[in-house]
Coordinates of C-alpha atoms in Angstrom, one line a residue:
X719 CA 4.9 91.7 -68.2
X720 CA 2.9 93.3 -65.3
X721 CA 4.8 96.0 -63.5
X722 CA 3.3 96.8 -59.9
X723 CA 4.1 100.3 -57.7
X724 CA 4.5 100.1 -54.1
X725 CA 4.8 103.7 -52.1
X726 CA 5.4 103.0 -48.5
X727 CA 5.9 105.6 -45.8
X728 CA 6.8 105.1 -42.0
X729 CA 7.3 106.3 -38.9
X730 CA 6.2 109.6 -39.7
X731 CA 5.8 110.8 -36.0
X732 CA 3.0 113.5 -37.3
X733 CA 6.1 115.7 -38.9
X734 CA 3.3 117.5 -41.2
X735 CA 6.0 119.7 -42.1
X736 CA 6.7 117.0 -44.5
X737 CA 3.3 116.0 -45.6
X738 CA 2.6 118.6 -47.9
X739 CA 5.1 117.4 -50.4
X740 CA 4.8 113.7 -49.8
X741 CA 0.9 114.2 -50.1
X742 CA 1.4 116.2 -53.4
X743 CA 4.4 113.5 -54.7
X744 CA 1.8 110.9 -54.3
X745 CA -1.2 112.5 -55.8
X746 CA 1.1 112.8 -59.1
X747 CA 2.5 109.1 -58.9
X748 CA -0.8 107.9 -58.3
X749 CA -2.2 109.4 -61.2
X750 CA 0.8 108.8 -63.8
X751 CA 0.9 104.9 -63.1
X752 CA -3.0 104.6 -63.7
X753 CA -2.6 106.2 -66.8
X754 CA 0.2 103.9 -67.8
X755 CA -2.8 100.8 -67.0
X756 CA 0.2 100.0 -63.9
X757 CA -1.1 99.3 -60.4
X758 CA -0.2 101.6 -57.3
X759 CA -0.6 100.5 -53.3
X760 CA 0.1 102.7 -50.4
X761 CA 1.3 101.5 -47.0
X762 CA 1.9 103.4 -43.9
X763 CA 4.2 101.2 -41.4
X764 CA 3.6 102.7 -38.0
X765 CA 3.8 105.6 -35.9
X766 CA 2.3 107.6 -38.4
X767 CA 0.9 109.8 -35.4
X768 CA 3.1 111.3 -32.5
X769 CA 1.1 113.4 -29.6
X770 CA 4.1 116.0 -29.3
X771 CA 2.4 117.8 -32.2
X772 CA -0.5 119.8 -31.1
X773 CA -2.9 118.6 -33.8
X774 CA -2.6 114.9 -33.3
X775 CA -3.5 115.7 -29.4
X776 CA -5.9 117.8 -29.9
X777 CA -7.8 114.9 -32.5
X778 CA -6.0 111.9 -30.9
X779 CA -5.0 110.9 -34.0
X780 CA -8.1 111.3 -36.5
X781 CA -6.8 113.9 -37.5
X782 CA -4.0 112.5 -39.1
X783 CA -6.7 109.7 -40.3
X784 CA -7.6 112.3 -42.8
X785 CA -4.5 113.0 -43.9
X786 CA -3.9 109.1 -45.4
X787 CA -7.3 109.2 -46.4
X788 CA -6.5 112.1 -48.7
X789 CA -3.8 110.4 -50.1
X790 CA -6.1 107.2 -50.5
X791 CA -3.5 104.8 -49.1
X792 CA -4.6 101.5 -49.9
X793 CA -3.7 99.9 -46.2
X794 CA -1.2 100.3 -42.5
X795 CA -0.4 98.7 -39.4
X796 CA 0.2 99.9 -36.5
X797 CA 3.4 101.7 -34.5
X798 CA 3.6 101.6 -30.7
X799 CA 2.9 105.2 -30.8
X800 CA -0.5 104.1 -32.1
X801 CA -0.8 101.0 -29.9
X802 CA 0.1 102.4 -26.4
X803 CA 0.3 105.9 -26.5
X804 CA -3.7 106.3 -26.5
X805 CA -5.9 105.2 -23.9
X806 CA -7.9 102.0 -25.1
X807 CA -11.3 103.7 -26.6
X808 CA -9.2 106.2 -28.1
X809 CA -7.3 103.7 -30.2
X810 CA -10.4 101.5 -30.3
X811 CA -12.2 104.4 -32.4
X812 CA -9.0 105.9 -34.3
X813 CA -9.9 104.3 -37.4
X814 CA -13.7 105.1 -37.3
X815 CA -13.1 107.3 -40.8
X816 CA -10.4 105.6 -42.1
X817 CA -10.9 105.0 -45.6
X818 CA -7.9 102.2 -46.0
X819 CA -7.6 98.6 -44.2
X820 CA -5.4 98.6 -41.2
X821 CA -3.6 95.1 -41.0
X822 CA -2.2 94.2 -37.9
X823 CA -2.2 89.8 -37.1
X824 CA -0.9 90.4 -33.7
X825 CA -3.1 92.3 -31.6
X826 CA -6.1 91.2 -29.9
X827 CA -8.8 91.9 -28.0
X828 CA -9.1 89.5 -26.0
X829 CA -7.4 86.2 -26.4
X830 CA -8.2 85.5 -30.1
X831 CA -10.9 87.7 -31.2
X832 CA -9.5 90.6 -33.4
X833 CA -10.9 94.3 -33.0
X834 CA -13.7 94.9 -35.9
X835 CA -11.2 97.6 -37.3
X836 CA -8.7 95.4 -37.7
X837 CA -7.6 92.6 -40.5
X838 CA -4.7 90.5 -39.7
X839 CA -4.4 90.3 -43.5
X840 CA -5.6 91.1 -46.4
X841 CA -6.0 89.9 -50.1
X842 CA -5.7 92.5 -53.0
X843 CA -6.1 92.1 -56.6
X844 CA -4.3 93.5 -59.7
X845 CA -6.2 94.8 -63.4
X846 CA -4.6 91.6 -64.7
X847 CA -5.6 89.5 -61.6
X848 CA -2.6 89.0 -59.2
X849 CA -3.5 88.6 -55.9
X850 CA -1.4 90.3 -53.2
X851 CA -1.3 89.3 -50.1
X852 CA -0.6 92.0 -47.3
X853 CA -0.2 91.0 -43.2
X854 CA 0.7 93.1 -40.8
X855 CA 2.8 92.7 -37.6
X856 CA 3.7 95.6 -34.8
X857 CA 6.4 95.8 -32.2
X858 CA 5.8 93.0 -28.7
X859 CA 5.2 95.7 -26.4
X860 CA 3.3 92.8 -24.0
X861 CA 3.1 94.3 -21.0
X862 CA 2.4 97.7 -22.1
X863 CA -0.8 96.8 -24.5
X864 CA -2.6 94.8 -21.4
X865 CA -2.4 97.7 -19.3
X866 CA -4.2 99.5 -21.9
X867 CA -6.8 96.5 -22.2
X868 CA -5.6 95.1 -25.4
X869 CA -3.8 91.6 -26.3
X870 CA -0.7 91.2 -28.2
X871 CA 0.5 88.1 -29.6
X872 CA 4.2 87.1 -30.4
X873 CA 4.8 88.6 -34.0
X874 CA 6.2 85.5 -35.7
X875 CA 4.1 82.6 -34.5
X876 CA 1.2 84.9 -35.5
X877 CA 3.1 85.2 -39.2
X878 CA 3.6 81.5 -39.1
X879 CA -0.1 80.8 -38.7
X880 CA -1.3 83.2 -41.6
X881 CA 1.4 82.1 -43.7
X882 CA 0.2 79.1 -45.7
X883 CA -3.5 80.7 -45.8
X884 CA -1.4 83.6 -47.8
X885 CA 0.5 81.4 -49.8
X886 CA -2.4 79.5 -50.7
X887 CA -4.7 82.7 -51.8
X888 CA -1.8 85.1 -52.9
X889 CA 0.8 85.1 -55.9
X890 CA 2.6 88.1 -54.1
X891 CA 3.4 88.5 -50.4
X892 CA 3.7 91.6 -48.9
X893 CA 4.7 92.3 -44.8
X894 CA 4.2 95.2 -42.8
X895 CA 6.6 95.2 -40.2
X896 CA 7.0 97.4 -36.9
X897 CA 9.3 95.5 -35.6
X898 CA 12.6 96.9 -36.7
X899 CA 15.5 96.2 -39.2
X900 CA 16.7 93.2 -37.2
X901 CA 13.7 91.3 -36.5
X902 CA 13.3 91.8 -40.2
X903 CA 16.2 90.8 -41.6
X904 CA 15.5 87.3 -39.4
X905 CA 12.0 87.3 -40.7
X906 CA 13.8 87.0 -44.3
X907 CA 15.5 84.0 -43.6
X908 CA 13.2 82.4 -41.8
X909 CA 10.6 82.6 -44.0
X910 CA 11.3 82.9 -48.0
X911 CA 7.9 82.6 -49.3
X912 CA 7.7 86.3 -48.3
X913 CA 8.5 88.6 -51.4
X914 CA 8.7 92.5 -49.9
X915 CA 9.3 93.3 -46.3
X916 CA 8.4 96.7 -45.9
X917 CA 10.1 97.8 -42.1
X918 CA 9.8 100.4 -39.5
X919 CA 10.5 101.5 -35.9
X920 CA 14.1 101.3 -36.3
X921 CA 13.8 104.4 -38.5
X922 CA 16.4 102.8 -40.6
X923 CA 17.1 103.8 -44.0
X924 CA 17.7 101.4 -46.9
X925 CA 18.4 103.9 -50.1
X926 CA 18.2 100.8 -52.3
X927 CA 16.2 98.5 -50.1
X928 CA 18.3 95.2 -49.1
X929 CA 17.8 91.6 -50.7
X930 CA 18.1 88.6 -48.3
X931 CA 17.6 85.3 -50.3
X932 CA 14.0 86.1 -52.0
X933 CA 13.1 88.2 -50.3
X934 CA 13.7 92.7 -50.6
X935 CA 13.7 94.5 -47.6
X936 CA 12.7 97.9 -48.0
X937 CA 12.1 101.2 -45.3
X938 CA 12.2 104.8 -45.3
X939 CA 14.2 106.4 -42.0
X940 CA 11.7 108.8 -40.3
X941 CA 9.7 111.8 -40.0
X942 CA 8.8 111.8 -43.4
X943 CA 12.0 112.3 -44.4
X944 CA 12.1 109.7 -47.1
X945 CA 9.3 108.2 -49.4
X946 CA 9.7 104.6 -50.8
X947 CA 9.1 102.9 -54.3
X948 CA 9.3 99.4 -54.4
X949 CA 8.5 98.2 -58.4
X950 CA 7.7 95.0 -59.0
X951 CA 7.6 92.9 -62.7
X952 CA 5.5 89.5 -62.8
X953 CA 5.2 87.6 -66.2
X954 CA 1.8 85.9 -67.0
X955 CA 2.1 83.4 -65.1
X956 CA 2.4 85.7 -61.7
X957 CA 6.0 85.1 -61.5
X958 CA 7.9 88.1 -60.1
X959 CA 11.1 88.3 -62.2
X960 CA 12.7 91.4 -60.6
X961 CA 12.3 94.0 -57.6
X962 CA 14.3 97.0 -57.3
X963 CA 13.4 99.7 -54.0
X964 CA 14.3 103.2 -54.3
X965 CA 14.2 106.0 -51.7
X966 CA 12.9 109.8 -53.1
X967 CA 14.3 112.6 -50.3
X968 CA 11.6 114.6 -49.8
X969 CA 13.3 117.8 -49.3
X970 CA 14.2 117.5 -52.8
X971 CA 10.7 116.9 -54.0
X972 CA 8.5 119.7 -55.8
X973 CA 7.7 122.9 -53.0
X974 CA 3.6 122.7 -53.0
X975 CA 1.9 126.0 -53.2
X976 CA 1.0 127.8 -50.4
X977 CA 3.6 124.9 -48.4
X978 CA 4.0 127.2 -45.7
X979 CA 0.7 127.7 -44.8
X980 CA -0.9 123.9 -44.7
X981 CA 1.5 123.6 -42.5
X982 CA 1.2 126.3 -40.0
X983 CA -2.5 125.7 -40.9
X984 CA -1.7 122.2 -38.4
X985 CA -0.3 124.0 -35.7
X986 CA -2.9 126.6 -35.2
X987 CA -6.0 124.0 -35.7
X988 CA -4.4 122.0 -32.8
X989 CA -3.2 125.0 -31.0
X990 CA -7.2 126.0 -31.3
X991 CA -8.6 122.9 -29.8
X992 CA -6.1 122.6 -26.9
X993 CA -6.8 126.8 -25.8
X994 CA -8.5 124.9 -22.7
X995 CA -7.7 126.6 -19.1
X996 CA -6.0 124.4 -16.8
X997 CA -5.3 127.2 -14.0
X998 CA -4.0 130.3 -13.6
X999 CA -0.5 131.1 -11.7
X1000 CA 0.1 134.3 -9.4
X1001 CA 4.0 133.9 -10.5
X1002 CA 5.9 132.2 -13.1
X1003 CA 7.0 128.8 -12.4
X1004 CA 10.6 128.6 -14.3
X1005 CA 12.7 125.7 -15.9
X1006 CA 16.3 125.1 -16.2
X1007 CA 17.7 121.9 -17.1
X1008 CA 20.5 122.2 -15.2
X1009 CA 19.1 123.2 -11.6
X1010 CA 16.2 122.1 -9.4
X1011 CA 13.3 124.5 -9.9
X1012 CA 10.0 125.3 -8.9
X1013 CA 8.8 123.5 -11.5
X1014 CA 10.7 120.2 -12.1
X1015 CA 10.3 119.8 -8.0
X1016 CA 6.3 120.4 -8.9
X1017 CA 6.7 117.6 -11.7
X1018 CA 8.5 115.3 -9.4
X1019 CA 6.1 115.8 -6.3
X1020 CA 3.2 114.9 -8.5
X1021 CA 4.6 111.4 -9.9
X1022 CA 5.6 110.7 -6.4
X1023 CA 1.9 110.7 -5.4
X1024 CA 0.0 109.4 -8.5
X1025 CA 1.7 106.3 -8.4
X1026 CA 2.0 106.7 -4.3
X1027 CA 5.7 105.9 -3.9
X1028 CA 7.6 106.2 -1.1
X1029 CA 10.1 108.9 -3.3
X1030 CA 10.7 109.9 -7.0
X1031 CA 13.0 111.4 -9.1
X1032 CA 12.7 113.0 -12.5
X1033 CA 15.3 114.6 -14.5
X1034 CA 15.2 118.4 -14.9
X1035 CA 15.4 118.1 -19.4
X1036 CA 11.8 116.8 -19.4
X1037 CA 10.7 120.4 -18.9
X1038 CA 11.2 122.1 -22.4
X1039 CA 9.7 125.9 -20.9
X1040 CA 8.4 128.2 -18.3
X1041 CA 4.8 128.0 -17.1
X1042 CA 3.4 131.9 -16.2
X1043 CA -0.4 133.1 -16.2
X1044 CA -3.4 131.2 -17.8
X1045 CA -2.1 127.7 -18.3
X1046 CA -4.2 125.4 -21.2
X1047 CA -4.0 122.2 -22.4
X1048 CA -1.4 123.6 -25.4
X1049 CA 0.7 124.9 -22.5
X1050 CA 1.4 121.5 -21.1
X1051 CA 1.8 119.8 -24.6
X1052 CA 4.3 122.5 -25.6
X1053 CA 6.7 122.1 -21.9
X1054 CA 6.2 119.0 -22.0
X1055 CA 5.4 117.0 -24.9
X1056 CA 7.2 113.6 -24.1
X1057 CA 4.6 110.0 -24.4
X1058 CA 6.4 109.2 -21.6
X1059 CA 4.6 107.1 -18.5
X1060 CA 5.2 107.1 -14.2
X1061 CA 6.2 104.3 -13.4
X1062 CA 7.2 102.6 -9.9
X1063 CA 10.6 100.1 -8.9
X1064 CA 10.9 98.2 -5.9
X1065 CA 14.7 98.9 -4.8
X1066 CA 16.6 97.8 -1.7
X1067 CA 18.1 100.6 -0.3
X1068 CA 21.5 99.5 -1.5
X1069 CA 19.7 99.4 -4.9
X1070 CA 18.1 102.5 -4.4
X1071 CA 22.0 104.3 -3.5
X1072 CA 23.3 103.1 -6.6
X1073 CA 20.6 104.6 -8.8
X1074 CA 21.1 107.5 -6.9
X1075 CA 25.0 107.9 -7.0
X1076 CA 24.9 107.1 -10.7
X1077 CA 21.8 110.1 -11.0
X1078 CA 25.2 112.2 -9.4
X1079 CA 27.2 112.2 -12.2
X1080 CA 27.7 115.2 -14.3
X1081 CA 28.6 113.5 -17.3
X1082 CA 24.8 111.7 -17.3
X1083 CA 23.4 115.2 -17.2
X1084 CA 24.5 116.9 -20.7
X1085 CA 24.2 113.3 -22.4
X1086 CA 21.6 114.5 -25.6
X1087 CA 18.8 111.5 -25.7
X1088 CA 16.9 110.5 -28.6
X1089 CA 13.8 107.7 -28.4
X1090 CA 13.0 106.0 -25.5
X1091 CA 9.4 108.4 -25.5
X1092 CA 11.5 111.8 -25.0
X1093 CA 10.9 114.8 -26.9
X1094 CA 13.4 117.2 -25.3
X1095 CA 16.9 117.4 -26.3
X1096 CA 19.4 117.4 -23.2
X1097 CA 18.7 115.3 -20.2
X1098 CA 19.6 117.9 -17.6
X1099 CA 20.0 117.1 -13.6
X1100 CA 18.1 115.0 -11.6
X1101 CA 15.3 116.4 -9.3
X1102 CA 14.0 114.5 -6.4
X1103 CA 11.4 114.4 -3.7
X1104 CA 11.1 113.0 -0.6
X1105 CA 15.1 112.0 -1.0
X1106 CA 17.4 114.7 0.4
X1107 CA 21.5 114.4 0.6
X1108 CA 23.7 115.7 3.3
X1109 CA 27.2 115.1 2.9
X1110 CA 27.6 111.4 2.2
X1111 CA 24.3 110.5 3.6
X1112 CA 20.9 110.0 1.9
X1113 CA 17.9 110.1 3.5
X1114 CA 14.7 109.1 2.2
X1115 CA 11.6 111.0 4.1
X1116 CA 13.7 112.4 6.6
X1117 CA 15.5 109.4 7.6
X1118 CA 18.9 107.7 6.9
X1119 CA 19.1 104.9 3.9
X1120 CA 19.1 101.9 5.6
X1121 CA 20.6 99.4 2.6
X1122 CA 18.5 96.1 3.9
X1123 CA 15.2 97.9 3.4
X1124 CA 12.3 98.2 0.9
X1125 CA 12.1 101.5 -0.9
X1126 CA 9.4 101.7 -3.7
X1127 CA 11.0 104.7 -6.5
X1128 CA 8.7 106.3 -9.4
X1129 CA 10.4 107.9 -12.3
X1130 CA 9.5 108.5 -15.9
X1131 CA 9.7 105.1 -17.6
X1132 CA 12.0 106.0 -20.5
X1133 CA 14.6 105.3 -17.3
X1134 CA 13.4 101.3 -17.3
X1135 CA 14.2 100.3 -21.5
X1136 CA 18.0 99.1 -20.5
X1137 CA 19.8 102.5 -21.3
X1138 CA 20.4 104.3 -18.0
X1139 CA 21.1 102.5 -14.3
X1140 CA 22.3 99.4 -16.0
X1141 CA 23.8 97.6 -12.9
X1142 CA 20.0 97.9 -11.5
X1143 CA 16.7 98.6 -13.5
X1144 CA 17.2 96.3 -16.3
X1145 CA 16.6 92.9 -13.4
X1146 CA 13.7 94.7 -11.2
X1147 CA 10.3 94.6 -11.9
X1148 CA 8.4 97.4 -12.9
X1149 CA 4.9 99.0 -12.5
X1150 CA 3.7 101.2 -15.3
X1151 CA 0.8 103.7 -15.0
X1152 CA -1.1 104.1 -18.8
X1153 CA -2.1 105.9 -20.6
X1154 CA -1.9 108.5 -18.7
X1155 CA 1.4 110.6 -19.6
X1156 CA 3.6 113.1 -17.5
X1157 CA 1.7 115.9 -18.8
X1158 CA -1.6 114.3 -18.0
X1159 CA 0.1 114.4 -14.2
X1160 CA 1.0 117.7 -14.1
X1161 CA -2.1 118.8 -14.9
X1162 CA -3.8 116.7 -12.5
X1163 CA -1.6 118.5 -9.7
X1164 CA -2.0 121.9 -10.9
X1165 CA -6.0 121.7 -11.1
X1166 CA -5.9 119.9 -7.6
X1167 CA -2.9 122.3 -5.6
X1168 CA -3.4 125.6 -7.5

């Protein structure tokens, strides 16, 4: 019998708090199973990086390149926090260093030509000769990645093509999937001849993994919360006879020496690189979730004209502090540290009075959000510019909503993904601005107004 270690981590959203102990868990696996003669892979699933933390902004991610270097994973794909939350060249060159294949059959180029840093799979070979056979496949953000520049293909007729080449040059089949629990669970059915599906960007948790027909579904919640251990046992003739997927809670793992201190040692590197002036303020420019203030109306005023919109609105919860004195780079990150775009919807103003009755409503603004791009906790109010209410009236640039009109809205795009304005957004077209973020914005308003 051959008996075959699979560690897999995922959307890890650059929690380095985490890392120490997952890097030093690892380390000690990794060297036990080679001992034994047993063979060990390592697979990162996705959104491995995450630009709230000041670090992975202040490196654009290669930072945390070195980080699965040290751990010498043995391959990832890619999260949509990699794919288009960095401007093109920046995503283009985050795997310059990387010592570890990054597998991904569903992004492009240009129509067909792959990336040089990418494999859409790839073949890897035991002591006693199995062949495994790892593809990778990330989440059918379309519209997003050609803004950036790239392509993405659809995930499964990509898996479909590279199937029988994998069947044909592998004994064990392996997927990387940022595509989420459900998508998996389909791919399973669909397609049999795949052994391990190893998921992501649902952040789900499977303690035990799942089994659907032949195939184990495994996947390790979030922010390095979890790490997972699928074990495989082939006979000789490459058979596997059994798969079992296991779950170790990190917090429960071994404390690392001097724990504390790698990871402050994150925080200050990143802190260090992003010390950058941006301006200095004569006063303080507050926040308060749950008024309009000098600074959420700032915000709001500045998406308004990037995108050049007739009127914007933000809500007041993006703001997570005060700005006062010498503003840096690390300043902006830390108020606002949300991968969250401008974007622009053409409304009718009968549209547009919906959206904005619905903003109205108390209840909306102590709703707690999690996903969708925000970092924050509590939505807060909605601020708005070049919209103003008296009484029962609206106007929009000083004059009266007139319903039969075109009114063109920006607002953070975490409003557009079919959770808030349900009646309207989810049906209108949108226009989003990449890669440039709501911090990048701000920024660009206080260089250019103060």
């Amino acid at each position: 019998m051959e008996t075959i270690h699979i560690y897999h981590t995922n959307d890890v959203h650059s929690h380095f708090e985490n890392w120490p102990r997952i890097q030093q868990f690892l380390s000690q696996k990794n060297a036990m199973h080679q001992e034994e003669g047993e063979d060990v892979f390592l697979f990162d699933i996705g959104d491995f990086i995450d630009r709230w933390h000041p670090y992975t902004e202040a490196t654009k991610g290669q930072g945390n390149i070195t980080l699965l270097n040290e751990c010498e994973f043995t391959a990832v794909t890619i999260g949509n926090n990699e794919g288009v939350n960095l401007p093109y060249e920046n995503l283009n060159h985050l795997y310059d260093e990387a010592e570890f294949d990054v597998l991904v059959a569903n992004l492009h180029k240009n129509k067909e030509e792959y990336p040089s840093w990418i494999k859409p799979y790839n073949i890897y070979h035991t002591k006693k000769g199995t062949r495994i056979g790892v593809i990778g496949l990330t989440a059918p953000f379309v519209q997003l990645y050609e803004l950036l520049g790239w392509n993405l293909t659809e995930p499964l007729s990509e898996l479909k093509k590279w199937l029988n080449s994998l069947k044909d040059d592998a004994d064990v089949i392996i997927l990387l999937s940022h595509l989420g629990l459900h998508e998996d669970e389909q791919i399973a059915v669909e397609f049999p001849d795949i052994d391990v599906i190893l998921g992501a960007h649902t952040h789900h948790i499977l303690e035990e993994g799942k089994q659907i027909g032949n195939t184990l579904l495994g996947a390790a919640g979030k922010y390095g919360y979890f790490v997972g251990h699928i074990t495989l046992s082939l006979d000789e003739q490459k058979a596997i006879k059994s798969k079992s997927a296991i779950l170790y809670d990190v917090k429960e793992l071994p404390l690392v020496p001097n724990e504390q201190e790698q990871i402050d040692a994150y925080l200050k590197k990143g802190k260090e690189l992003l010390n950058q002036k941006v301006t200095s303020l004569i006063k303080q420019m507050p926040n308060d979730p749950f008024q309009e203030t000098e600074l959420s109306l700032f915000l709001c005023k500045a998406l308004r004209e990037w995108c050049s919109a007739d009127c914007a609105m933000i809500n007041a919860g993006l703001l997570l502090g005060p700005l006062a004195g010498d503003v840096t780079d690390y300043d902006l990150l830390t108020i606002c540290p949300h991968p969250i775009n401008p974007c622009v919807v053409e409304l009718t103003g009968k549209e547009l009075f919906e959206i904005l009755r619905e903003s109205k409503d108390e209840g909306i603004h102590h709703k707690h959000i999690k996903g969708l791009g925000f970092r924050g906790t509590i939505l807060g109010v909605f601020v708005y510019d070049r919209i103003s209410f008296q009484g029962n009236t609206i106007f929009v640039d000083g004059s009266e909503l007139n319903y039969e009109k075109t009114y063109t809205l920006a607002l953070p795009d975490m409003f557009t993904f079919g959770h808030f304005f349900k009646e309207v957004l989810p049906y209108k077209q949108k226009k989003y601005f990449l890669p440039e973020f709501l911090r990048d914005i701000l920024k660009w308003k206080l260089q250019r107004d103060l």
